[in-house]
């Protein structure tokens, strides 16, 4: 591992030198790529240099302890420093192992979230609205921007389907474990006899694809325009500004009706389309690599039940990691960090375990 870290530091120094050259400064594309790589390497190099500094202090303290000329008082100070450095060395070494784990190249990207009502009819649609509010409020705490792309509203204010984009540095890294089936247990507003009903909602999470990653032949697209429709609200308009794009080779269909401009709706729809196609390719690639998915928390499949929200008990349970929190209201109001951090920790632990076994 230390040899790999030395190579990382060498690459770090080479990038810094390259960025100082006039030729690189004149090439904006190359400079941007190098700066992006430098940003990834910086925390690793900083931690490695801290480890080396601590290791040097540890060896110096050991040399003092091994010397027969050291007096008692100086030996006690050296022993204290040695113990501190040894403990810190173990912590730094473990931190470096985590930093060297394969990184998800999508973590820094914007994210597209698609929520669809499933079992439970109107109650499911209402809970889809609750989840949209929860994710929007969480994004707000991170100062990220939320934009609705497509919404199919119900008369009671729920959503049969809603797609939206959250833009901000690291958005995908925080939302990527939300894919799957979310189950709610509560007394529906439409229920007169007070019985608890179980309903489900499916969530799909996609990293936003960059234009250069997915080449789409315009000839493969069928583009239709139509008027926005729904339960009646601010998104309704009388012109055919809504867009439906069908990618003929894959059968992927994307609709966007949030903007009044047909051009803006088409631009948003194309972003969703690219992201869906990229995600399909990624899943196909992952399934071809044995064990790849076993190193992650859950499969990310929208058919996998991942979480239950129980209103009577004010309980939220994440079934993948066996975590139960009795703070339903806070979570639904966007306090998701405790859940998300636990999922990331579990995923990291699983990857470290697989790394050790291999």
XYZ file of C-alpha atoms in Angstrom:
358
model
C 0.000 0.000 0.000
C 2.812 2.405 0.851
C 4.391 1.846 -2.562
C 1.060 2.718 -4.188
C 0.879 5.869 -2.056
C 4.351 6.892 -3.184
C 3.183 6.557 -6.782
C 0.118 8.675 -6.020
C 2.352 11.384 -4.498
C 4.614 11.281 -7.554
C 1.616 11.693 -9.849
C 0.432 14.577 -7.646
C 3.800 16.366 -8.056
C 3.832 15.746 -11.818
C 0.366 17.249 -12.215
C 1.365 20.355 -10.262
C 4.436 20.776 -12.470
C 2.393 20.239 -15.625
C -0.195 22.820 -14.565
C 2.576 25.406 -14.265
C 3.682 24.959 -17.872
C 2.539 27.572 -20.456
C 1.440 24.824 -22.872
C -0.980 23.336 -20.350
C -2.234 26.769 -19.308
C -3.161 27.446 -22.940
C -5.124 24.198 -23.218
C -8.339 24.739 -21.240
C -9.624 21.175 -21.684
C -6.370 19.622 -20.499
C -6.085 22.027 -17.563
C -9.622 21.210 -16.441
C -8.931 17.458 -16.574
C -5.696 17.831 -14.600
C -7.345 20.031 -11.969
C -10.117 17.467 -11.566
C -7.531 14.703 -11.043
C -5.560 16.903 -8.651
C -8.686 17.475 -6.559
C -9.129 13.700 -6.240
C -5.494 13.066 -5.298
C -5.089 15.943 -2.806
C -6.782 14.335 0.256
C -4.836 11.098 -0.320
C -1.482 12.888 -0.574
C -2.183 15.090 2.444
C -3.064 12.052 4.564
C -0.011 10.141 3.272
C 2.321 13.021 4.172
C 0.761 13.181 7.619
C 1.393 9.441 7.970
C 5.067 9.815 6.910
C 5.597 12.706 9.347
C 4.085 10.681 12.179
C 6.137 7.625 11.198
C 9.336 9.696 11.352
C 8.427 10.905 14.854
C 7.657 7.319 15.872
C 11.095 6.109 14.719
C 12.850 8.991 16.486
C 11.049 8.194 19.746
C 11.950 4.502 19.337
C 15.621 5.414 18.820
C 15.612 7.404 22.068
C 14.027 4.479 23.950
C 16.580 2.054 22.509
C 19.518 4.234 23.503
C 21.332 3.267 26.691
C 22.406 6.894 27.258
C 18.854 8.243 27.750
C 18.079 9.463 31.264
C 14.859 8.462 33.035
C 12.975 11.768 32.593
C 13.794 11.991 28.874
C 12.880 8.297 28.432
C 9.436 8.932 29.970
C 8.804 11.777 27.488
C 9.987 9.586 24.615
C 7.724 6.735 25.750
C 4.743 9.089 25.866
C 5.464 10.359 22.352
C 6.053 6.823 21.086
C 2.676 5.616 22.417
C 0.858 8.605 20.913
C 2.526 8.183 17.519
C 1.884 4.448 17.423
C -1.820 4.955 18.116
C -2.033 7.741 15.538
C -0.142 5.606 13.001
C -2.810 2.909 13.137
C -5.586 5.470 12.642
C -3.815 7.138 9.717
C -3.108 3.760 8.101
C -6.804 2.822 8.253
C -7.768 6.238 6.858
C -5.380 5.678 3.942
C -6.889 2.251 3.209
C -10.312 3.885 2.892
C -8.956 6.705 0.701
C -7.392 4.142 -1.640
C -10.635 2.222 -2.153
C -11.941 2.427 -5.753
C -13.921 5.635 -6.014
C -17.303 5.937 -7.673
C -16.550 8.279 -10.571
C -20.146 9.511 -10.430
C -20.031 10.717 -6.810
C -19.386 14.379 -7.645
C -22.210 14.602 -10.194
C -25.683 16.066 -10.148
C -28.438 13.519 -9.611
C -31.747 12.712 -11.272
C -34.369 11.128 -9.022
C -37.524 9.446 -10.317
C -40.307 8.571 -7.864
C -43.281 6.440 -8.930
C -46.314 5.364 -6.937
C -46.722 1.607 -6.747
C -48.967 -0.595 -4.579
C -51.570 1.359 -2.631
C -53.332 3.572 -5.167
C -53.935 7.152 -4.012
C -52.147 6.534 -0.714
C -49.017 5.481 -2.625
C -49.231 8.626 -4.781
C -49.529 10.780 -1.655
C -46.435 9.165 -0.155
C -44.547 9.757 -3.404
C -45.227 13.449 -2.689
C -43.908 13.010 0.868
C -40.654 11.524 -0.441
C -40.268 14.310 -3.011
C -40.668 16.865 -0.214
C -38.161 14.957 1.958
C -35.491 14.905 -0.747
C -36.130 18.554 -1.671
C -35.765 19.666 1.947
C -32.552 17.664 2.311
C -31.177 19.276 -0.859
C -32.068 22.671 0.604
C -29.951 21.962 3.714
C -26.996 21.330 1.366
C -27.776 24.487 -0.645
C -28.385 22.371 -3.761
C -30.842 23.310 -6.495
C -33.946 21.185 -7.140
C -35.724 21.319 -10.519
C -38.841 19.356 -11.421
C -38.568 17.751 -14.860
C -41.871 15.903 -15.087
C -44.814 15.541 -12.706
C -48.022 13.552 -13.054
C -50.136 14.835 -10.184
C -53.266 13.336 -8.657
C -56.363 15.200 -7.532
C -55.390 14.873 -3.843
C -51.943 16.405 -4.394
C -49.892 13.235 -4.718
C -47.830 12.049 -7.672
C -48.274 9.004 -9.862
C -44.798 9.900 -11.067
C -42.358 12.745 -10.532
C -38.862 13.225 -11.956
C -36.528 15.950 -10.715
C -32.888 16.958 -10.841
C -30.784 17.982 -7.837
C -27.715 20.003 -8.802
C -24.750 20.384 -6.468
C -21.244 19.086 -5.829
C -21.476 15.540 -4.523
C -25.261 15.232 -4.879
C -25.084 11.728 -6.354
C -22.777 10.499 -3.576
C -25.443 11.365 -0.984
C -28.503 10.057 -2.848
C -27.175 6.958 -4.622
C -28.374 4.491 -1.975
C -32.000 5.675 -2.228
C -32.844 3.455 -5.229
C -35.406 0.773 -4.464
C -38.807 0.233 -2.895
C -39.832 2.530 -0.036
C -42.685 1.158 2.088
C -45.042 3.260 4.203
C -47.328 2.028 6.991
C -49.938 4.537 8.138
C -53.660 5.301 8.309
C -54.500 6.845 4.901
C -56.383 10.130 4.739
C -58.831 8.302 2.467
C -59.461 5.574 5.104
C -62.598 6.036 7.207
C -62.268 3.043 9.559
C -58.808 3.943 10.862
C -56.983 0.836 9.637
C -53.255 0.982 8.971
C -52.449 0.430 5.297
C -49.147 -0.591 3.743
C -48.253 1.105 0.459
C -45.101 1.224 -1.633
C -43.275 3.731 -3.793
C -40.337 3.041 -6.109
C -37.342 5.363 -6.365
C -34.711 5.368 -9.109
C -31.517 7.427 -8.728
C -29.381 8.295 -11.749
C -26.135 10.290 -12.012
C -26.469 13.049 -14.596
C -24.688 11.976 -17.774
C -22.343 14.340 -19.575
C -23.025 14.942 -23.270
C -19.781 13.312 -24.407
C -20.482 10.054 -22.536
C -23.581 9.009 -24.443
C -23.748 9.451 -28.193
C -27.330 9.612 -29.389
C -28.108 9.581 -33.091
C -30.882 12.132 -33.767
C -32.318 9.655 -36.273
C -32.973 7.274 -33.357
C -35.273 9.767 -31.644
C -39.009 10.255 -31.965
C -39.959 13.647 -30.544
C -43.595 14.534 -29.792
C -45.016 17.745 -28.368
C -48.168 18.047 -26.301
C -49.883 20.328 -23.812
C -48.982 20.025 -20.151
C -51.613 18.186 -18.164
C -52.263 17.254 -14.578
C -54.517 17.894 -11.648
C -54.429 21.616 -12.256
C -51.660 23.883 -11.058
C -48.852 26.199 -12.051
C -47.421 23.781 -14.609
C -50.542 23.742 -16.792
C -50.363 25.797 -19.988
C -52.305 26.149 -23.200
C -49.436 25.740 -25.675
C -47.765 22.524 -26.799
C -44.549 23.110 -24.852
C -44.372 19.670 -23.206
C -41.963 17.200 -24.810
C -41.967 13.419 -25.118
C -38.773 11.813 -26.478
C -38.640 8.145 -27.430
C -35.252 6.508 -27.974
C -36.257 3.923 -30.575
C -33.336 1.424 -30.184
C -33.895 0.990 -26.414
C -37.580 1.933 -26.160
C -36.724 4.502 -23.462
C -39.391 7.209 -23.142
C -38.835 10.526 -21.358
C -41.354 13.323 -20.814
C -40.748 16.863 -19.618
C -43.452 19.474 -19.089
C -42.210 21.661 -16.260
C -40.947 24.576 -18.348
C -43.110 26.848 -20.488
C -40.395 26.814 -23.157
C -40.415 23.855 -25.523
C -36.646 24.245 -25.985
C -35.981 24.077 -22.213
C -38.223 21.029 -21.855
C -36.380 19.293 -24.688
C -33.012 20.105 -23.098
C -34.116 18.658 -19.740
C -35.640 15.583 -21.400
C -32.379 14.894 -23.256
C -30.458 15.065 -19.959
C -32.777 12.456 -18.458
C -32.544 10.285 -21.581
C -28.729 10.313 -21.576
C -28.666 9.488 -17.877
C -31.091 6.576 -18.247
C -29.124 5.100 -21.155
C -25.818 5.532 -19.268
C -27.302 3.891 -16.155
C -28.579 0.942 -18.219
C -25.091 0.488 -19.690
C -23.513 0.715 -16.239
C -25.853 -1.927 -14.799
C -25.126 -4.227 -17.724
C -21.395 -3.743 -17.136
C -21.756 -4.374 -13.393
C -23.689 -7.588 -13.927
C -20.870 -8.870 -16.139
C -18.296 -8.402 -13.386
C -18.614 -11.120 -10.767
C -18.908 -9.790 -7.229
C -19.063 -6.117 -8.218
C -22.493 -5.602 -6.706
C -21.622 -7.571 -3.596
C -19.280 -4.761 -2.579
C -22.143 -2.302 -2.325
C -25.045 -1.769 0.054
C -28.023 -3.188 -1.815
C -28.267 -3.677 -5.541
C -29.737 -0.290 -6.458
C -32.554 -2.163 -8.155
C -35.913 -0.437 -7.931
C -37.593 -3.792 -7.108
C -35.584 -4.218 -3.890
C -37.357 -3.215 -0.672
C -34.927 -0.951 1.126
C -36.804 1.037 3.771
C -40.005 1.160 5.829
C -41.599 4.322 7.233
C -43.968 3.396 10.081
C -46.110 6.370 11.182
C -47.806 4.866 14.297
C -44.394 4.022 15.799
C -42.597 7.087 14.371
C -40.083 4.561 13.053
C -37.845 4.391 9.995
C -36.057 1.098 9.293
C -33.439 0.604 6.602
C -33.546 -3.123 5.868
C -30.177 -3.308 4.105
C -28.150 -2.442 7.192
C -30.696 -3.226 9.922
C -30.806 0.373 11.139
C -33.933 1.605 12.950
C -34.420 5.247 13.956
C -37.380 6.559 15.947
C -37.363 10.006 14.400
C -39.775 9.739 11.482
C -40.853 13.398 11.497
C -37.292 14.730 11.411
C -36.320 12.372 8.582
C -39.374 13.290 6.493
C -38.430 16.945 7.058
C -35.080 16.348 5.369
C -32.804 15.222 8.231
C -31.273 12.391 6.223
C -27.591 12.665 7.154
C -27.681 10.029 9.904
C -29.265 7.489 7.533
C -27.025 8.349 4.598
C -23.824 8.355 6.685
C -24.705 4.915 8.075
C -25.247 3.557 4.553
C -21.941 5.000 3.328
C -20.120 3.556 6.359
C -21.632 0.112 5.755
C -20.715 0.260 2.067
C -17.127 1.267 2.897
C -16.821 -1.542 5.461
C -18.069 -4.078 2.899
C -15.560 -2.853 0.302
C -12.702 -3.041 2.834
C -13.747 -6.582 3.704
C -13.796 -7.598 0.036
C -10.409 -5.903 -0.503
C -8.909 -7.893 2.394
C -10.401 -11.172 1.157
C -9.078 -10.620 -2.364
